[in-house]
Amino acid sequence: MTANALTQSSTRARRRWRLTLQRREAIACALFIAPAVFGFLAFSALPLLASAYLSMTDYSLAGVPNFVGLANYQSLFSDRFFWQAVRVTLTYAIVIVPAWIVSSLALALIMNQNLRGMAAFRTVYYLPAVLSGVGVVMLWIWIFNYRSGLLNIGLGFLGIQGPNWLRDRNWALFSIMLMSLWSVGWYLPIWLSGLQGIPTELYEAAEVDGAGTWARLWHITLPMLSPIMLYNLVINILFATQLFTEPLMMTGGGPDLATLSYVLYMYNNAFSYLKVGHASAMSWLLFLVSLVVTALIFKLSPLWVHFEAERRGER
Amino acid sequence: MKSKLITRRRFLQLSAFATASAATLAACAPAAQPGAPAAPSDTQAADVPTTAPSTAAGLTGQIEYMHYDLGPANQSREEAVRAFEQANPGAKVKLSVLPYDEMYQKVAATMAAGQPPDVIYGDFSLLRYALEKQLLDFSDYFKADPVLSKPDLFITDMTDAVQAKYGTSRMHALIMGTWVPILYYNKDIFDAAGEPYPTDDWTWDDAREAAKRLTKPEQGQYGLQFGTTFDNVGWLWWLQKPDDFWAVPQVFPAKTAFDSPVGLNVMRLYYETSVVDKSQITPDENATYQVYAGGFGAGKVAMFSGGDWDAGWSFRDLQFNYGMALIPKMRADYRPALNTMLSTNAIAAATKNPDLAWAFARFLTADKEGATIIGRGAYETPVLKEVAMSDAVLKPEWAPQGYDARVRAAALPGPMYTPYPLNLNLWEFPSKFLDPTIEKLRKGEMKPEEAVAYLDSEGIPYFAAQREEMKKFGIE
């Protein structure tokens, strides 16, 4: 073999190994997303699959899990505490989801005004979203204190004897709802970004046509915000069904199980009663119900969500 | 045949890949299979020393000791660890302190992961781990120990209590101390009212009458307060008659018997002090006081039914004069409710250093120095008799009048069972049935007769099902 032939052979080999730009980018992309994918597999997908398996066992954190089939699911349906937890969570979600959406949207509409000092207000309202959940709950426990709480003292000035917010079964869940409203600021940036994305020419055109404030809100703002509303609706439903920290810390699920939320009962099953199988079954039921509800919302969304790009495409 | 050569670069690539894969798999794999830790006594039989390990026998290595937050008594654990390490220069004990609930969750998680702490301070809550053999069966260590094998050296029966506690012949918990119920009283309130102090022969009728006289709503002053654990289980302390009757049998109950004269008496006492006399401070009123033990801690309640650990926890810092007496009897012909809970140390079967773990647990229980340090902590009464009866334990400088009641109560003859019904899901019955019932009783929404009937209607099938589940552990 001549030296020339050797050189040609070596060049061919190098060409074989030289990657195209597209392939190099693909590899770089794979490397960049690898930690996230690995993290998802290790810390989400695997535990998810494990919990699916555990939901069909009698695992108690001690000992070895024994396969029991669907017995955990069956026993849940005959467990009145399970149904109480479902009732509490549903009540909470039905009240709090619309309340969150309406109040946060109303706040966002106000915050969207070009008024002096509005940036400070935006910060103040967003503050609860960045505070520690436990700290906020402790604060509210004091606000709700029957004798010396801020709320009842305030009501006292008006000549009203406030209720026993957290220890009266008729008020306890309502108190938690009231406290939950405090965190509406969390949604403000989302609404505000949506509001600021609405083209001003739409409002100008409406004004020229003589549309008033309500007409503009109803016919421009709300339709244009409907994709954001869809997002908030889904997220809010998921948040509401996962009510946990507040009842855990404020009421422990009482009084008389009036605030026993679904996730709190799930947690009790896992860590207080050591019924990990039951808890896993509960978590899968919650997942499946959330999935169905979310799918249903998306299925119905074309009826009320205004996707501008799609409409343009339709034309 | 054409041989396939591997290049150096390819070899390095494959090696790197194989190493990374192995490391990844190793990191993901559990350290040990749940339920399959180092087998307890069966496999250790050959290693069991013929004599108990001495604390100066050249023990080396490191163990972790986990206990829940004991307030000021945490210091006693730190001191005990220092003393143990000084006696065993090659040994190291790492202390892990967590809030009560969190500790048991942590134990559960680490047990499941096969990496539990070596020595676990605790109580009945570890029952399931004992049954699942995830706790070391140290009966052989125990029998061979020159001190522990002599019952006369202790204020309580070390063997029977532990075995009764777990319902097996195995030993999974080494008793370190005793806890007894105590009636604390605010001497200043009694003095101001000219009332005689409670005495050891008081019945609850005496306490109730005194509470009525000492209640002054206009001053925010109440006669009685039940301890923080009352809702769940505290009242079970009273359910004892001379023949050891319990509404919930203590070891692996098969049913409940709330609907009985004794059970009814307890419910009536609670109902009447809350609803009829209104001499019991309400939880809401209690919550307004930001001090330990709420109203009593703030000097607004005359009597407090609690545990003797309260004395060690923070009553020593109370800003008023107080005294201690035995918890009142339910009726004059009953014996005092002296049932005692036991503080214990258990050793994880998965420990890599059982000798060191045992030596440390033993140091806290059966070594004079260790037991004295624990006794000075005042969270529990050490069980080693010479220490329990010493001035260091009986007469700390901050001791109130009647402080020795905690030792007298523990030393009196009687069963030393936990007042908690032992079953697999310890907190389930209290949180689902007892708490809501007590809450309703407190508010007058349920009568005592209804309460006991309801609790039995729920408790009998519940504990029957529990008992059924126990069969898998060989407990009939």
Coordinates of N, CA, C and O in Angstrom, one line a residue, chain A residues 38 58-64 79-81 142 145-148 164 167-169 255-256 265 267 271-275, chain B residues 24 34-35 105 108 112 128-129 132 134 283-285 287-288 290 425 427-428 431-433 436 440 443 445 454 458 472:
Chain A
F38 N -33.6 12.2 32.6 CA -33.2 11.2 33.6 C -33.9 11.5 35.0 O -34.4 10.7 35.6
D58 N -50.5 -4.7 50.0 CA -50.8 -4.3 51.4 C -49.6 -3.6 52.0 O -49.5 -3.7 53.2
Y59 N -48.8 -2.9 51.3 CA -47.5 -2.4 51.8 C -47.8 -1.4 52.9 O -48.7 -0.6 52.9
S60 N -46.9 -1.5 54.0 CA -47.2 -0.7 55.1 C -45.9 0.1 55.5 O -45.8 0.5 56.7
L61 N -45.0 0.2 54.6 CA -43.7 0.9 54.8 C -42.7 -0.1 55.6 O -41.5 0.0 55.5
A62 N -43.3 -0.9 56.4 CA -42.5 -2.0 57.0 C -42.8 -3.3 56.3 O -43.9 -3.5 55.8
G63 N -41.9 -4.2 56.3 CA -42.1 -5.5 55.7 C -42.1 -5.4 54.1 O -41.7 -4.4 53.5
V64 N -42.7 -6.5 53.6 CA -42.6 -6.6 52.1 C -44.1 -6.5 51.6 O -45.0 -6.9 52.2
D79 N -65.5 2.9 52.2 CA -64.9 3.6 53.3 C -65.6 5.0 53.4 O -65.4 5.8 52.6
R80 N -66.4 5.2 54.5 CA -67.1 6.4 54.6 C -66.2 7.6 54.8 O -66.5 8.8 54.4
F81 N -65.0 7.4 55.3 CA -64.1 8.5 55.5 C -63.5 9.0 54.1 O -63.3 10.1 53.9
W142 N -53.6 32.6 63.6 CA -53.7 33.7 64.5 C -54.9 34.6 64.1 O -55.6 35.1 64.9
N145 N -58.1 33.2 65.2 CA -58.2 32.8 66.6 C -59.5 33.4 67.2 O -59.8 34.6 67.0
Y146 N -60.2 32.5 67.9 CA -61.6 32.9 68.3 C -61.6 34.1 69.2 O -62.4 35.1 69.0
R147 N -60.7 34.1 70.2 CA -60.7 35.2 71.2 C -59.9 36.4 70.8 O -60.3 37.5 70.9
S148 N -58.6 36.1 70.3 CA -57.7 37.2 70.1 C -57.3 37.4 68.7 O -56.3 38.1 68.4
N164 N -66.4 30.8 65.7 CA -65.2 30.1 66.0 C -64.7 29.5 64.8 O -64.9 28.3 64.4
R167 N -62.8 26.0 64.7 CA -63.3 24.9 65.5 C -64.8 24.6 65.4 O -65.3 23.8 66.1
D168 N -65.4 25.4 64.6 CA -66.9 25.2 64.3 C -67.0 24.5 63.0 O -66.5 24.9 62.0
R169 N -67.7 23.3 63.0 CA -67.7 22.5 61.8 C -68.4 23.3 60.7 O -68.1 23.0 59.5
P255 N -63.0 20.3 62.6 CA -63.7 19.5 63.6 C -64.7 18.5 63.0 O -65.3 18.9 62.0
D256 N -64.8 17.4 63.6 CA -65.7 16.4 63.1 C -65.5 16.1 61.7 O -66.5 15.9 60.9
Y265 N -56.4 12.9 53.8 CA -56.8 11.6 54.1 C -55.8 10.6 53.5 O -55.4 9.6 54.1
Y267 N -52.7 11.2 52.9 CA -51.4 11.3 53.7 C -51.6 10.6 55.0 O -50.7 9.9 55.4
F271 N -49.0 7.7 56.2 CA -48.0 8.0 57.2 C -48.5 7.9 58.7 O -47.7 7.7 59.6
S272 N -49.8 7.9 58.8 CA -50.3 7.7 60.2 C -50.8 6.3 60.4 O -50.6 5.7 61.4
Y273 N -51.5 5.8 59.4 CA -52.1 4.5 59.5 C -51.2 3.4 58.9 O -51.5 2.2 58.9
L274 N -50.1 3.9 58.2 CA -49.2 3.0 57.5 C -49.9 2.1 56.5 O -49.5 1.0 56.3
K275 N -50.9 2.7 55.8 CA -51.6 1.9 54.8 C -51.2 2.5 53.4 O -51.9 3.2 52.8
Chain B
T24 N -25.1 4.4 37.6 CA -26.5 4.9 37.6 C -27.4 3.9 38.3 O -28.2 4.2 39.1
P34 N -36.7 -3.8 51.4 CA -37.6 -3.6 52.6 C -38.0 -5.0 53.1 O -38.3 -5.9 52.3
G35 N -37.9 -5.1 54.4 CA -38.4 -6.4 55.0 C -37.3 -7.4 54.9 O -37.5 -8.5 55.4
Q105 N -42.3 9.5 60.7 CA -42.3 9.4 59.2 C -40.9 9.1 58.7 O -40.7 8.4 57.7
A108 N -40.2 5.5 59.2 CA -40.9 4.8 58.2 C -40.1 4.8 56.9 O -39.9 3.8 56.2
A112 N -38.1 1.7 55.1 CA -38.5 1.2 53.8 C -37.3 1.2 52.8 O -37.2 0.4 52.0
R128 N -45.2 -2.1 64.6 CA -45.2 -2.8 63.3 C -43.8 -3.2 62.8 O -43.7 -4.3 62.3
Y129 N -42.8 -2.4 63.1 CA -41.5 -2.8 62.7 C -41.0 -4.0 63.5 O -40.3 -4.8 63.0
E132 N -42.7 -7.0 62.0 CA -42.1 -7.3 60.7 C -40.6 -7.7 60.8 O -39.9 -7.8 59.8
Q134 N -38.1 -6.0 61.7 CA -37.2 -4.9 61.3 C -36.5 -4.3 62.4 O -35.6 -3.4 62.3
P283 N -60.5 24.5 74.4 CA -59.3 24.5 73.6 C -59.0 25.9 73.0 O -57.9 26.4 72.8
D284 N -60.1 26.6 72.7 CA -60.0 28.0 72.1 C -59.3 28.9 73.1 O -58.4 29.7 72.8
E285 N -59.8 28.8 74.4 CA -59.2 29.7 75.4 C -57.7 29.3 75.6 O -56.9 30.2 75.7
A287 N -55.8 28.1 73.4 CA -55.0 28.6 72.2 C -54.5 30.0 72.3 O -53.6 30.5 71.6
T288 N -55.2 30.8 73.2 CA -54.9 32.2 73.2 C -53.6 32.4 74.1 O -53.1 33.5 74.1
Q290 N -49.8 31.7 74.6 CA -48.6 31.3 73.8 C -47.5 30.7 74.7 O -46.4 31.1 74.7
N425 N -52.3 -0.1 63.1 CA -52.4 1.2 62.6 C -52.8 2.1 63.8 O -53.9 2.6 63.9
W427 N -52.7 5.1 65.0 CA -53.5 6.4 65.1 C -54.8 6.4 64.4 O -55.5 7.4 64.4
E428 N -55.1 5.3 63.8 CA -56.3 5.3 62.9 C -57.6 5.4 63.8 O -58.5 6.2 63.5
S431 N -57.9 8.9 65.5 CA -58.2 10.0 64.7 C -59.5 9.9 64.0 O -60.2 10.9 63.7
K432 N -60.0 8.7 63.7 CA -61.3 8.6 62.9 C -62.5 8.6 63.9 O -63.5 9.1 63.6
F433 N -62.3 8.0 65.1 CA -63.4 7.8 65.9 C -63.4 8.5 67.3 O -64.3 9.2 67.7
P436 N -63.2 12.8 67.0 CA -64.5 13.4 66.7 C -65.5 13.2 67.8 O -66.3 14.1 68.1
K440 N -67.3 16.2 70.0 CA -68.8 16.4 70.1 C -69.2 16.4 71.6 O -70.1 17.1 72.0
K443 N -68.5 19.7 73.1 CA -69.5 20.8 72.7 C -70.9 20.5 73.1 O -71.8 21.2 72.8
E445 N -72.7 18.1 72.0 CA -73.5 17.6 70.8 C -73.7 16.1 70.9 O -74.4 15.6 70.1
Y454 N -71.6 4.7 70.5 CA -71.0 4.9 69.2 C -69.6 4.3 69.1 O -69.2 3.6 68.1
E458 N -68.3 1.3 66.5 CA -67.2 1.4 65.5 C -66.0 0.5 66.0 O -65.3 0.0 65.1
K472 N -51.3 -12.8 60.3 CA -50.2 -13.0 59.4 C -48.8 -12.9 60.2 O -47.8 -13.3 59.7

